[in-house]
PDB file of C-alpha atoms in Angstrom:
ATOM      1  CA  UNK A  17      91.496 132.324  26.779  1.00 64.00           C
ATOM      2  CA  UNK A  18      92.053 135.111  29.305  1.00 68.00           C
ATOM      3  CA  UNK A  19      89.861 138.180  28.988  1.00 67.00           C
ATOM      4  CA  UNK A  20      93.012 140.317  29.173  1.00 74.00           C
ATOM      5  CA  UNK A  21      93.974 139.085  25.690  1.00 77.00           C
ATOM      6  CA  UNK A  22      90.697 140.109  24.083  1.00 77.00           C
ATOM      7  CA  UNK A  23      90.501 143.395  22.254  1.00 77.00           C
ATOM      8  CA  UNK A  24      87.341 145.154  23.420  1.00 71.00           C
ATOM      9  CA  UNK A  25      84.545 143.467  25.357  1.00 73.00           C
ATOM     10  CA  UNK A  26      83.765 139.823  24.663  1.00 70.00           C
ATOM     11  CA  UNK A  27      80.107 138.787  24.643  1.00 73.00           C
ATOM     12  CA  UNK A  28      78.867 136.348  27.269  1.00 76.00           C
ATOM     13  CA  UNK A  29      77.892 134.080  24.362  1.00 80.00           C
ATOM     14  CA  UNK A  30      81.527 133.248  23.753  1.00 83.00           C
ATOM     15  CA  UNK A  31      82.372 132.652  27.426  1.00 85.00           C
ATOM     16  CA  UNK A  32      82.480 129.304  29.220  1.00 89.00           C
ATOM     17  CA  UNK A  33      80.081 129.106  32.157  1.00 90.00           C
ATOM     18  CA  UNK A  34      82.647 127.102  34.167  1.00 92.00           C
ATOM     19  CA  UNK A  35      85.817 129.205  33.824  1.00 89.00           C
ATOM     20  CA  UNK A  36      84.022 132.396  32.645  1.00 86.00           C
ATOM     21  CA  UNK A  37      86.777 132.991  30.058  1.00 85.00           C
ATOM     22  CA  UNK A  38      86.423 132.916  26.270  1.00 84.00           C
ATOM     23  CA  UNK A  39      85.992 129.366  25.010  1.00 87.00           C
ATOM     24  CA  UNK A  40      89.039 127.281  24.231  1.00 86.00           C
ATOM     25  CA  UNK A  41      88.218 124.221  22.104  1.00 89.00           C
ATOM     26  CA  UNK A  42      84.435 124.554  22.671  1.00 91.00           C
ATOM     27  CA  UNK A  43      82.454 121.291  22.926  1.00 94.00           C
ATOM     28  CA  UNK A  44      78.883 120.377  23.781  1.00 92.00           C
ATOM     29  CA  UNK A  45      76.794 117.334  24.687  1.00 88.00           C
ATOM     30  CA  UNK A  46      73.251 116.229  23.815  1.00 86.00           C
ATOM     31  CA  UNK A  47      71.828 119.228  25.645  1.00 88.00           C
ATOM     32  CA  UNK A  48      73.808 121.605  23.391  1.00 87.00           C
ATOM     33  CA  UNK A  49      75.311 123.567  26.303  1.00 92.00           C
ATOM     34  CA  UNK A  50      78.811 124.670  25.377  1.00 94.00           C
ATOM     35  CA  UNK A  51      81.944 124.499  27.538  1.00 94.00           C
ATOM     36  CA  UNK A  52      85.684 124.470  27.124  1.00 93.00           C
ATOM     37  CA  UNK A  53      86.787 120.883  26.586  1.00 93.00           C
ATOM     38  CA  UNK A  54      89.151 120.826  29.546  1.00 93.00           C
ATOM     39  CA  UNK A  55      86.585 122.480  31.819  1.00 94.00           C
ATOM     40  CA  UNK A  56      83.759 120.047  31.122  1.00 93.00           C
ATOM     41  CA  UNK A  57      86.004 116.983  31.227  1.00 93.00           C
ATOM     42  CA  UNK A  58      87.222 117.981  34.695  1.00 93.00           C
ATOM     43  CA  UNK A  59      83.625 118.615  35.861  1.00 93.00           C
ATOM     44  CA  UNK A  60      82.410 115.220  34.597  1.00 93.00           C
ATOM     45  CA  UNK A  61      85.022 113.443  36.697  1.00 92.00           C
ATOM     46  CA  UNK A  62      83.096 114.595  39.808  1.00 90.00           C
ATOM     47  CA  UNK A  63      79.529 114.363  38.499  1.00 90.00           C
ATOM     48  CA  UNK A  64      78.386 112.819  35.211  1.00 90.00           C
ATOM     49  CA  UNK A  65      75.878 115.530  34.365  1.00 92.00           C
ATOM     50  CA  UNK A  66      75.741 118.846  32.520  1.00 92.00           C
ATOM     51  CA  UNK A  67      76.714 121.658  34.929  1.00 91.00           C
ATOM     52  CA  UNK A  68      73.853 123.841  33.612  1.00 90.00           C
ATOM     53  CA  UNK A  69      70.822 121.630  33.064  1.00 90.00           C
ATOM     54  CA  UNK A  70      71.932 118.565  35.096  1.00 91.00           C
ATOM     55  CA  UNK A  71      71.083 116.175  32.294  1.00 91.00           C
ATOM     56  CA  UNK A  72      73.182 112.985  32.338  1.00 92.00           C
ATOM     57  CA  UNK A  73      76.374 113.507  30.344  1.00 92.00           C
ATOM     58  CA  UNK A  74      79.419 111.326  29.683  1.00 90.00           C
ATOM     59  CA  UNK A  75      82.810 112.379  28.238  1.00 90.00           C
ATOM     60  CA  UNK A  76      82.181 110.121  25.253  1.00 90.00           C
ATOM     61  CA  UNK A  77      79.134 112.247  24.319  1.00 91.00           C
ATOM     62  CA  UNK A  78      81.166 115.460  23.929  1.00 93.00           C
ATOM     63  CA  UNK A  79      81.595 116.785  20.414  1.00 93.00           C
ATOM     64  CA  UNK A  80      83.083 119.986  18.919  1.00 91.00           C
ATOM     65  CA  UNK A  81      80.731 122.899  18.431  1.00 90.00           C
ATOM     66  CA  UNK A  82      81.616 124.197  14.979  1.00 87.00           C
ATOM     67  CA  UNK A  83      79.324 127.234  15.149  1.00 88.00           C
ATOM     68  CA  UNK A  84      81.003 128.533  18.296  1.00 88.00           C
ATOM     69  CA  UNK A  85      84.421 127.909  16.779  1.00 85.00           C
ATOM     70  CA  UNK A  86      83.436 130.081  13.832  1.00 84.00           C
ATOM     71  CA  UNK A  87      82.331 132.867  16.160  1.00 83.00           C
ATOM     72  CA  UNK A  88      85.558 132.631  18.142  1.00 82.00           C
ATOM     73  CA  UNK A  89      87.560 132.977  14.970  1.00 80.00           C
ATOM     74  CA  UNK A  90      86.278 136.506  14.553  1.00 79.00           C
ATOM     75  CA  UNK A  91      87.210 137.630  18.086  1.00 82.00           C
ATOM     76  CA  UNK A  92      90.142 140.047  18.087  1.00 83.00           C
ATOM     77  CA  UNK A  93      92.919 139.047  20.479  1.00 84.00           C
ATOM     78  CA  UNK A  94      96.378 140.220  21.571  1.00 87.00           C
ATOM     79  CA  UNK A  95      99.638 138.295  21.579  1.00 87.00           C
ATOM     80  CA  UNK A  96      99.897 136.432  24.884  1.00 83.00           C
ATOM     81  CA  UNK A  97     103.587 137.385  25.393  1.00 84.00           C
ATOM     82  CA  UNK A  98     103.018 141.058  24.634  1.00 83.00           C
ATOM     83  CA  UNK A  99     104.940 141.502  21.400  1.00 86.00           C
ATOM     84  CA  UNK A 100     102.409 144.090  20.166  1.00 84.00           C
ATOM     85  CA  UNK A 101     100.577 141.865  17.684  1.00 86.00           C
ATOM     86  CA  UNK A 102      96.810 141.681  17.603  1.00 85.00           C
ATOM     87  CA  UNK A 103      94.419 140.034  15.201  1.00 85.00           C
ATOM     88  CA  UNK A 104      91.665 137.474  14.722  1.00 84.00           C
ATOM     89  CA  UNK A 105      91.609 134.525  17.076  1.00 80.00           C
ATOM     90  CA  UNK A 106      91.712 132.047  14.193  1.00 82.00           C
ATOM     91  CA  UNK A 107      95.093 133.520  13.074  1.00 84.00           C
ATOM     92  CA  UNK A 108      96.609 133.273  16.564  1.00 83.00           C
ATOM     93  CA  UNK A 109      98.190 129.865  15.881  1.00 82.00           C
ATOM     94  CA  UNK A 110     100.097 131.220  12.897  1.00 87.00           C
ATOM     95  CA  UNK A 111     101.348 134.186  14.907  1.00 87.00           C
ATOM     96  CA  UNK A 112     102.549 131.952  17.751  1.00 86.00           C
ATOM     97  CA  UNK A 113     104.721 130.081  15.251  1.00 85.00           C
ATOM     98  CA  UNK A 114     106.299 133.310  13.937  1.00 86.00           C
ATOM     99  CA  UNK A 115     106.305 135.533  17.068  1.00 88.00           C
ATOM    100  CA  UNK A 116     109.833 136.889  17.592  1.00 87.00           C
ATOM    101  CA  UNK A 117     109.284 137.395  21.330  1.00 89.00           C
ATOM    102  CA  UNK A 118     108.167 133.809  21.823  1.00 87.00           C
ATOM    103  CA  UNK A 119     111.269 132.627  19.983  1.00 89.00           C
ATOM    104  CA  UNK A 120     113.414 134.900  22.141  1.00 90.00           C
ATOM    105  CA  UNK A 121     111.801 133.563  25.322  1.00 88.00           C
ATOM    106  CA  UNK A 122     112.346 130.001  24.163  1.00 89.00           C
ATOM    107  CA  UNK A 123     116.016 130.770  23.475  1.00 91.00           C
ATOM    108  CA  UNK A 124     116.404 132.283  26.950  1.00 91.00           C
ATOM    109  CA  UNK A 125     114.908 129.159  28.509  1.00 91.00           C
ATOM    110  CA  UNK A 126     117.414 126.990  26.630  1.00 92.00           C
ATOM    111  CA  UNK A 127     120.283 129.226  27.733  1.00 93.00           C
ATOM    112  CA  UNK A 128     119.121 129.019  31.342  1.00 91.00           C
ATOM    113  CA  UNK A 129     118.973 125.222  31.084  1.00 91.00           C
ATOM    114  CA  UNK A 130     122.504 125.113  29.624  1.00 93.00           C
ATOM    115  CA  UNK A 131     123.805 127.421  32.365  1.00 92.00           C
ATOM    116  CA  UNK A 132     122.337 125.130  34.993  1.00 92.00           C
ATOM    117  CA  UNK A 133     124.052 122.134  33.385  1.00 92.00           C
ATOM    118  CA  UNK A 134     127.357 124.040  33.267  1.00 93.00           C
ATOM    119  CA  UNK A 135     127.010 124.923  36.953  1.00 92.00           C
ATOM    120  CA  UNK A 136     126.445 121.276  37.826  1.00 92.00           C
ATOM    121  CA  UNK A 137     129.480 120.242  35.771  1.00 93.00           C
ATOM    122  CA  UNK A 138     131.629 122.852  37.531  1.00 93.00           C
ATOM    123  CA  UNK A 139     130.614 121.504  40.922  1.00 92.00           C
ATOM    124  CA  UNK A 140     131.479 118.005  39.750  1.00 93.00           C
ATOM    125  CA  UNK A 141     134.888 119.174  38.517  1.00 93.00           C
ATOM    126  CA  UNK A 142     135.617 120.859  41.858  1.00 92.00           C
ATOM    127  CA  UNK A 143     134.696 117.671  43.677  1.00 92.00           C
ATOM    128  CA  UNK A 144     136.981 115.599  41.453  1.00 93.00           C
ATOM    129  CA  UNK A 145     139.840 118.074  41.936  1.00 92.00           C
ATOM    130  CA  UNK A 146     139.452 117.801  45.707  1.00 92.00           C
ATOM    131  CA  UNK A 147     139.507 114.002  45.533  1.00 92.00           C
ATOM    132  CA  UNK A 148     142.551 114.115  43.249  1.00 93.00           C
ATOM    133  CA  UNK A 149     144.465 116.363  45.653  1.00 92.00           C
ATOM    134  CA  UNK A 150     143.635 114.032  48.552  1.00 92.00           C
ATOM    135  CA  UNK A 151     144.781 110.902  46.690  1.00 93.00           C
ATOM    136  CA  UNK A 152     147.930 112.674  45.512  1.00 91.00           C
ATOM    137  CA  UNK A 153     148.776 113.673  49.091  1.00 91.00           C
ATOM    138  CA  UNK A 154     148.347 110.078  50.258  1.00 91.00           C
ATOM    139  CA  UNK A 155     150.550 108.863  47.414  1.00 91.00           C
ATOM    140  CA  UNK A 156     153.313 111.378  48.235  1.00 90.00           C
ATOM    141  CA  UNK A 157     153.215 110.350  51.908  1.00 90.00           C
ATOM    142  CA  UNK A 158     153.543 106.671  50.982  1.00 91.00           C
ATOM    143  CA  UNK A 159     156.365 107.487  48.582  1.00 89.00           C
ATOM    144  CA  UNK A 160     158.236 109.315  51.358  1.00 89.00           C
ATOM    145  CA  UNK A 161     157.837 106.327  53.661  1.00 88.00           C
ATOM    146  CA  UNK A 162     159.231 104.002  50.992  1.00 87.00           C
ATOM    147  CA  UNK A 163     162.227 106.296  50.443  1.00 86.00           C
ATOM    148  CA  UNK A 164     162.938 106.373  54.177  1.00 85.00           C
ATOM    149  CA  UNK A 165     162.653 102.599  54.436  1.00 85.00           C
ATOM    150  CA  UNK A 166     165.084 102.065  51.538  1.00 84.00           C
ATOM    151  CA  UNK A 167     167.534 104.543  53.074  1.00 83.00           C
ATOM    152  CA  UNK A 168     167.400 102.716  56.410  1.00 81.00           C
ATOM    153  CA  UNK A 169     168.075  99.348  54.775  1.00 81.00           C
ATOM    154  CA  UNK A 170     171.049 100.606  52.777  1.00 76.00           C
ATOM    155  CA  UNK A 171     172.682 102.520  55.690  1.00 71.00           C
ATOM    156  CA  UNK A 172     175.911 100.971  57.298  1.00 70.00           C
ATOM    157  CA  UNK A 173     175.445  99.323  60.734  1.00 63.00           C
ATOM    158  CA  UNK A 174     176.069 101.491  63.802  1.00 60.00           C
ATOM    159  CA  UNK A 175     178.832 100.857  66.355  1.00 55.00           C
ATOM    160  CA  UNK A 176     176.352  99.390  68.825  1.00 53.00           C
ATOM    161  CA  UNK A 177     175.122  96.852  66.281  1.00 53.00           C
ATOM    162  CA  UNK A 178     178.754  95.883  65.446  1.00 52.00           C
ATOM    163  CA  UNK A 179     179.599  95.383  69.148  1.00 52.00           C
ATOM    164  CA  UNK A 180     176.479  93.221  69.646  1.00 51.00           C
ATOM    165  CA  UNK A 181     177.494  91.016  66.685  1.00 50.00           C
ATOM    166  CA  UNK A 182     181.024  90.594  68.130  1.00 49.00           C
ATOM    167  CA  UNK A 183     179.575  89.599  71.502  1.00 49.00           C
ATOM    168  CA  UNK A 184     177.363  86.982  69.847  1.00 48.00           C
ATOM    169  CA  UNK A 185     180.335  85.494  67.961  1.00 48.00           C
ATOM    170  CA  UNK A 186     182.443  85.394  71.151  1.00 47.00           C
ATOM    171  CA  UNK A 187     179.576  83.772  73.029  1.00 47.00           C
ATOM    172  CA  UNK A 188     179.355  81.062  70.367  1.00 45.00           C
ATOM    173  CA  UNK A 189     183.048  80.299  70.778  1.00 47.00           C
ATOM    174  CA  UNK A 190     182.721  80.047  74.600  1.00 47.00           C
ATOM    175  CA  UNK A 191     180.224  77.173  74.340  1.00 46.00           C
ATOM    176  CA  UNK A 192     181.893  74.502  72.237  1.00 47.00           C
ATOM    177  CA  UNK A 193     179.639  71.749  73.526  1.00 44.00           C
ATOM    178  CA  UNK A 194     176.409  73.545  72.652  1.00 46.00           C
ATOM    179  CA  UNK A 195     175.174  73.502  69.037  1.00 44.00           C
ATOM    180  CA  UNK A 196     175.439  76.764  67.101  1.00 40.00           C
ATOM    181  CA  UNK A 197     171.732  76.777  66.208  1.00 40.00           C
ATOM    182  CA  UNK A 198     171.198  79.462  68.853  1.00 44.00           C
ATOM    183  CA  UNK A 199     172.570  82.935  69.300  1.00 44.00           C
ATOM    184  CA  UNK A 200     173.483  84.716  72.515  1.00 42.00           C
ATOM    185  CA  UNK A 201     173.659  88.240  73.799  1.00 41.00           C
ATOM    186  CA  UNK A 202     175.029  89.662  77.019  1.00 41.00           C
ATOM    187  CA  UNK A 203     172.262  90.101  79.624  1.00 42.00           C
ATOM    188  CA  UNK A 204     173.141  88.076  82.762  1.00 43.00           C
ATOM    189  CA  UNK A 205     174.258  84.443  82.818  1.00 46.00           C
ATOM    190  CA  UNK A 206     171.425  81.868  83.298  1.00 46.00           C
ATOM    191  CA  UNK A 207     172.051  78.703  85.322  1.00 43.00           C
ATOM    192  CA  UNK A 208     172.265  76.410  82.331  1.00 45.00           C
ATOM    193  CA  UNK A 209     175.070  78.653  80.973  1.00 49.00           C
ATOM    194  CA  UNK A 210     177.206  78.098  84.094  1.00 44.00           C
ATOM    195  CA  UNK A 211     176.579  74.376  83.982  1.00 41.00           C
ATOM    196  CA  UNK A 212     178.277  73.988  80.620  1.00 45.00           C
ATOM    197  CA  UNK A 213     181.308  75.987  81.802  1.00 47.00           C
ATOM    198  CA  UNK A 214     181.042  79.566  80.598  1.00 49.00           C
ATOM    199  CA  UNK A 215     184.639  80.838  80.579  1.00 46.00           C
ATOM    200  CA  UNK A 216     183.714  84.535  80.292  1.00 44.00           C
ATOM    201  CA  UNK A 217     183.400  86.805  83.294  1.00 39.00           C
ATOM    202  CA  UNK A 218     180.429  88.494  81.622  1.00 41.00           C
ATOM    203  CA  UNK A 219     177.307  86.341  81.519  1.00 41.00           C
ATOM    204  CA  UNK A 220     175.084  85.813  78.457  1.00 43.00           C
ATOM    205  CA  UNK A 221     171.476  84.897  77.864  1.00 43.00           C
ATOM    206  CA  UNK A 222     170.420  82.381  75.228  1.00 44.00           C
ATOM    207  CA  UNK A 223     168.033  83.525  72.518  1.00 42.00           C
ATOM    208  CA  UNK A 224     166.414  80.781  70.481  1.00 42.00           C
ATOM    209  CA  UNK A 225     165.913  81.547  66.826  1.00 40.00           C
ATOM    210  CA  UNK A 226     163.226  78.923  66.422  1.00 39.00           C
TER     211      UNK A 226
END
């Protein structure tokens, strides 16, 4: 218990020799020296002896000091959060349960925790919105490509394509002795074309369709 919370001057009899503050949960060993429970337990982890008389001491030997607890109950203390209350130390637990300022502080801590969660959720929503916009843009681009492809397939053939088809049909008719499993286009007559008697002045090149 901090000395700042004590009304008036606390006697050295009610102070722990380790932390020098007013006892909190006072305990003692076989030597009857009194310490705060947390203080003496921490000290015994480094050296298993009483910090005052150096007698051997184990944590299992510690026991509550009821006389000191009775003395502490009469010490006048202030509210630790500064609500203005003061009273006997043994009534401090009841005040902590009913202190309006402690309740207000607890509510503020909950609000701060909720606000942090809301902030995290907002960041997550922004991230999802960004991902959604990216996927939507990719979908629209793919949709545009599909529309263009369908338009190209359904468009009428151009004049150049029609002329090329006519040339292929004429070429087929000029080679009666060659099977029609191949198609031809005009690009310069190969030797094998002249051998079978190409009757056209314009030469053609054979294109196998496999």
